[in-house]
Short mmCIF file of C-alpha atoms in Angstrom, two decimals:
data_model
loop_
_atom_site.label_atom_id
_atom_site.label_comp_id
_atom_site.label_asym_id
_atom_site.label_seq_id
_atom_site.Cartn_x
_atom_site.Cartn_y
_atom_site.Cartn_z
CA UNK A 187 6.44 -4.87 23.97
CA UNK A 188 8.64 -2.01 24.98
CA UNK A 189 8.86 1.34 23.58
CA UNK A 190 11.93 0.84 21.29
CA UNK A 191 10.27 -2.46 19.82
CA UNK A 192 6.89 -0.71 19.30
CA UNK A 193 8.69 2.22 17.57
CA UNK A 194 10.61 -0.21 15.34
CA UNK A 195 7.50 -2.00 14.52
CA UNK A 196 5.66 1.19 13.49
CA UNK A 197 8.69 2.79 11.70
CA UNK A 198 8.78 -0.06 8.87
CA UNK A 199 5.37 0.99 7.31
CA UNK A 200 6.18 4.63 7.93
CA UNK A 201 9.73 3.93 6.11
CA UNK A 202 8.24 2.26 3.08
CA UNK A 203 5.79 5.28 2.63
CA UNK A 204 8.94 7.42 2.65
CA UNK A 205 10.66 5.47 0.14
CA UNK A 206 7.72 5.44 -2.26
CA UNK A 207 7.85 9.31 -1.70
CA UNK A 208 11.26 9.57 -2.93
CA UNK A 209 10.88 7.65 -6.02
CA UNK A 210 7.73 9.79 -6.69
CA UNK A 211 9.63 13.10 -6.09
CA UNK A 212 12.29 11.91 -8.43
CA UNK A 213 9.88 11.23 -11.11
CA UNK A 214 8.03 14.61 -10.59
CA UNK A 215 11.38 16.32 -10.85
CA UNK A 216 11.97 15.13 -14.22
CA UNK A 217 8.76 17.01 -15.10
CA UNK A 218 5.02 15.79 -15.78
CA UNK A 219 5.90 13.98 -19.20
CA UNK A 220 9.46 12.80 -18.30
CA UNK A 221 8.04 11.22 -15.16
CA UNK A 222 5.76 8.84 -17.32
CA UNK A 223 7.70 8.62 -20.46
CA UNK A 224 8.38 4.96 -20.13
CA UNK A 225 12.38 4.94 -20.37
CA UNK A 226 14.26 2.97 -17.89
CA UNK A 227 14.26 5.69 -15.35
CA UNK A 228 10.60 6.24 -15.22
CA UNK A 229 10.00 2.66 -15.54
CA UNK A 230 12.45 1.53 -12.49
CA UNK A 231 11.00 4.47 -10.45
CA UNK A 232 7.46 3.77 -11.14
CA UNK A 233 7.98 -0.25 -10.35
CA UNK A 234 9.97 0.77 -7.06
CA UNK A 235 7.32 3.13 -6.06
CA UNK A 236 4.77 0.39 -6.30
CA UNK A 237 6.98 -1.94 -4.48
CA UNK A 238 7.32 0.51 -1.37
CA UNK A 239 3.83 1.62 -1.53
CA UNK A 240 2.61 -2.12 -1.12
CA UNK A 241 5.39 -2.86 1.23
CA UNK A 242 3.89 -0.22 3.64
CA UNK A 243 0.66 -1.85 3.57
CA UNK A 244 2.23 -5.30 4.09
CA UNK A 245 4.37 -3.93 7.08
CA UNK A 246 1.17 -2.50 8.68
CA UNK A 247 -0.07 -6.25 8.36
CA UNK A 248 2.58 -7.01 10.76
CA UNK A 249 1.59 -3.99 13.21
CA UNK A 250 -1.91 -5.80 13.33
CA UNK A 251 -0.52 -8.97 14.15
CA UNK A 252 0.96 -7.45 17.36
CA UNK A 253 -2.16 -5.26 18.05
CA UNK A 254 -4.45 -8.22 18.08
CA UNK A 255 -1.83 -10.54 19.82
CA UNK A 256 -1.99 -13.08 16.96
CA UNK A 257 1.53 -14.07 17.43
CA UNK A 258 2.02 -15.18 13.82
CA UNK A 259 5.60 -15.53 12.85
CA UNK A 260 7.15 -12.40 11.18
CA UNK A 261 8.41 -14.67 8.27
CA UNK A 262 5.91 -15.29 5.45
CA UNK A 263 3.22 -13.07 7.09
CA UNK A 264 0.25 -12.12 4.81
CA UNK A 265 -3.08 -10.62 5.25
CA UNK A 266 -4.69 -13.91 4.40
CA UNK A 267 -2.66 -15.65 7.22
CA UNK A 268 -3.53 -12.84 9.64
CA UNK A 269 -7.30 -13.20 8.58
CA UNK A 270 -7.43 -17.02 9.15
CA UNK A 271 -5.50 -16.62 12.54
CA UNK A 272 -8.02 -13.80 13.69
CA UNK A 273 -10.92 -16.14 12.64
CA UNK A 274 -9.42 -18.94 14.71
CA UNK A 275 -9.05 -16.85 17.70
CA UNK A 276 -12.52 -15.51 17.53
CA UNK A 277 -11.28 -11.89 17.17
CA UNK A 278 -12.60 -9.48 14.58
CA UNK A 279 -10.33 -6.65 13.17
CA UNK A 280 -12.04 -4.23 11.07
CA UNK A 281 -8.65 -2.90 9.92
CA UNK A 282 -7.94 -6.36 8.52
CA UNK A 283 -11.34 -6.47 6.94
CA UNK A 284 -11.07 -3.11 5.32
CA UNK A 285 -7.68 -4.14 3.84
CA UNK A 286 -9.06 -7.24 2.57
CA UNK A 287 -12.05 -5.55 0.84
CA UNK A 288 -9.73 -3.10 -0.79
CA UNK A 289 -7.46 -5.79 -1.96
CA UNK A 290 -10.63 -7.63 -3.43
CA UNK A 291 -12.45 -4.92 -5.18
CA UNK A 292 -11.22 -4.60 -8.62
CA UNK A 293 -12.35 -0.86 -8.76
CA UNK A 294 -10.32 0.07 -5.72
CA UNK A 295 -6.97 2.10 -6.00
CA UNK A 296 -5.25 -0.50 -3.81
CA UNK A 297 -6.42 -3.56 -5.89
CA UNK A 298 -4.98 -1.53 -8.96
CA UNK A 299 -1.74 -0.80 -7.38
CA UNK A 300 -1.28 -4.30 -6.22
CA UNK A 301 -2.26 -5.79 -9.53
CA UNK A 302 0.50 -3.53 -11.34
CA UNK A 303 3.03 -4.14 -8.54
CA UNK A 304 2.68 -8.01 -8.94
CA UNK A 305 2.62 -7.71 -12.82
CA UNK A 306 5.76 -5.48 -13.16
CA UNK A 307 7.51 -7.89 -10.48
CA UNK A 308 6.77 -11.17 -12.47
CA UNK A 309 5.66 -10.61 -15.96
CA UNK A 310 6.30 -7.18 -17.52
CA UNK A 311 6.18 -3.48 -17.14
CA UNK A 312 3.43 -1.08 -15.90
CA UNK A 313 0.58 -0.95 -18.37
CA UNK A 314 0.13 2.61 -19.74
CA UNK A 315 -1.41 4.56 -22.41
CA UNK A 316 0.57 7.22 -24.35
CA UNK A 317 -1.53 10.15 -25.84
CA UNK A 318 -0.02 11.84 -28.80
CA UNK A 319 -2.11 14.93 -30.18
CA UNK A 320 -5.53 15.93 -28.83
CA UNK A 321 -6.63 17.47 -25.66
CA UNK A 322 -4.58 14.88 -23.75
CA UNK A 323 -1.42 15.20 -25.87
CA UNK A 324 1.72 14.40 -23.88
CA UNK A 325 -0.12 12.57 -20.95
CA UNK A 326 0.66 9.22 -19.82
CA UNK A 327 -2.22 7.16 -18.00
CA UNK A 328 -2.13 4.08 -16.28
CA UNK A 329 -4.04 1.12 -17.80
CA UNK A 330 -5.82 -1.61 -15.72
CA UNK A 331 -4.23 -4.86 -16.75
CA UNK A 332 -7.46 -7.03 -16.96
CA UNK A 333 -10.07 -4.55 -18.30
CA UNK A 334 -7.75 -2.40 -20.47
CA UNK A 335 -9.38 0.75 -19.06
CA UNK A 336 -7.53 3.83 -18.17
CA UNK A 337 -7.52 5.90 -15.01
CA UNK A 338 -8.06 9.30 -16.77
CA UNK A 339 -5.14 10.79 -15.01
CA UNK A 340 -1.55 11.20 -15.72
CA UNK A 341 0.51 8.47 -14.10
CA UNK A 342 2.36 10.84 -11.84
CA UNK A 343 -1.07 12.39 -10.45
CA UNK A 344 -2.31 8.75 -10.07
CA UNK A 345 0.91 7.57 -8.04
CA UNK A 346 0.63 10.63 -6.04
CA UNK A 347 -3.15 9.97 -5.26
CA UNK A 348 -2.31 6.40 -4.41
CA UNK A 349 0.63 7.60 -2.04
CA UNK A 350 -1.75 9.93 -0.21
CA UNK A 351 -4.44 7.32 -0.08
CA UNK A 352 -2.06 4.88 1.57
CA UNK A 353 -0.78 7.39 4.12
CA UNK A 354 -4.14 8.23 5.12
CA UNK A 355 -5.51 4.86 5.17
CA UNK A 356 -2.62 3.50 7.36
CA UNK A 357 -2.69 6.18 9.69
CA UNK A 358 -6.39 5.91 10.15
CA UNK A 359 -6.29 2.08 10.57
CA UNK A 360 -3.27 2.51 12.83
CA UNK A 361 -5.44 4.66 15.19
CA UNK A 362 -8.56 2.32 15.25
CA UNK A 363 -6.38 -0.81 15.89
CA UNK A 364 -4.76 0.76 18.79
CA UNK A 365 -8.10 1.78 20.16
CA UNK A 366 -9.44 -1.61 19.70
CA UNK A 367 -6.43 -3.36 21.16
CA UNK A 368 -6.46 -1.22 24.35
CA UNK A 369 -10.41 -1.50 24.85
CA UNK A 370 -9.77 -5.38 24.47
CA UNK A 371 -6.58 -5.73 26.46
CA UNK A 372 -5.00 -7.25 23.60
CA UNK A 373 -2.01 -4.92 23.55
CA UNK A 374 -1.00 -1.97 25.26
CA UNK A 375 1.42 -0.05 23.16
CA UNK A 376 3.73 2.28 24.83
CA UNK A 377 3.44 5.56 22.76
#
């Protein structure tokens, strides 16, 4: 893969993170309560944030496809298809395994983000708890769809944490995937 193609591959996940950050910044600009108010502006920005945040992870799966020379078609790629292809080729990707574990663990931030993104895409809005009165008055917290438990953090703070987590996760996994790829002669990225 030439340097331009490799740069394009990496840039998609990075772009999705930037797009998520733009939506988050616009929510933050409305003020803490306004960013979680539930009006159309807040709802559309929160849903778009989740779409782009999870899109960054999905774009990274395409990177793993190249790093591990799985040669899956770009159309319809998923973490599950990559996992199966790696298994058939006798390859092991710690990055794919970590992403799979995070998506499968109902207590993980990525599981909650994906659950909310999927729900808001196909069923209804993002589930929130609005606090009126008391020590948390004016705060809006995300609520887990299946358990009904809240996060204990304002929605804007929670989304910021998820963005930071995704950014750190993808950068860390990208570095280990490149190292593994080089050491196994799967792929030699031109950086």
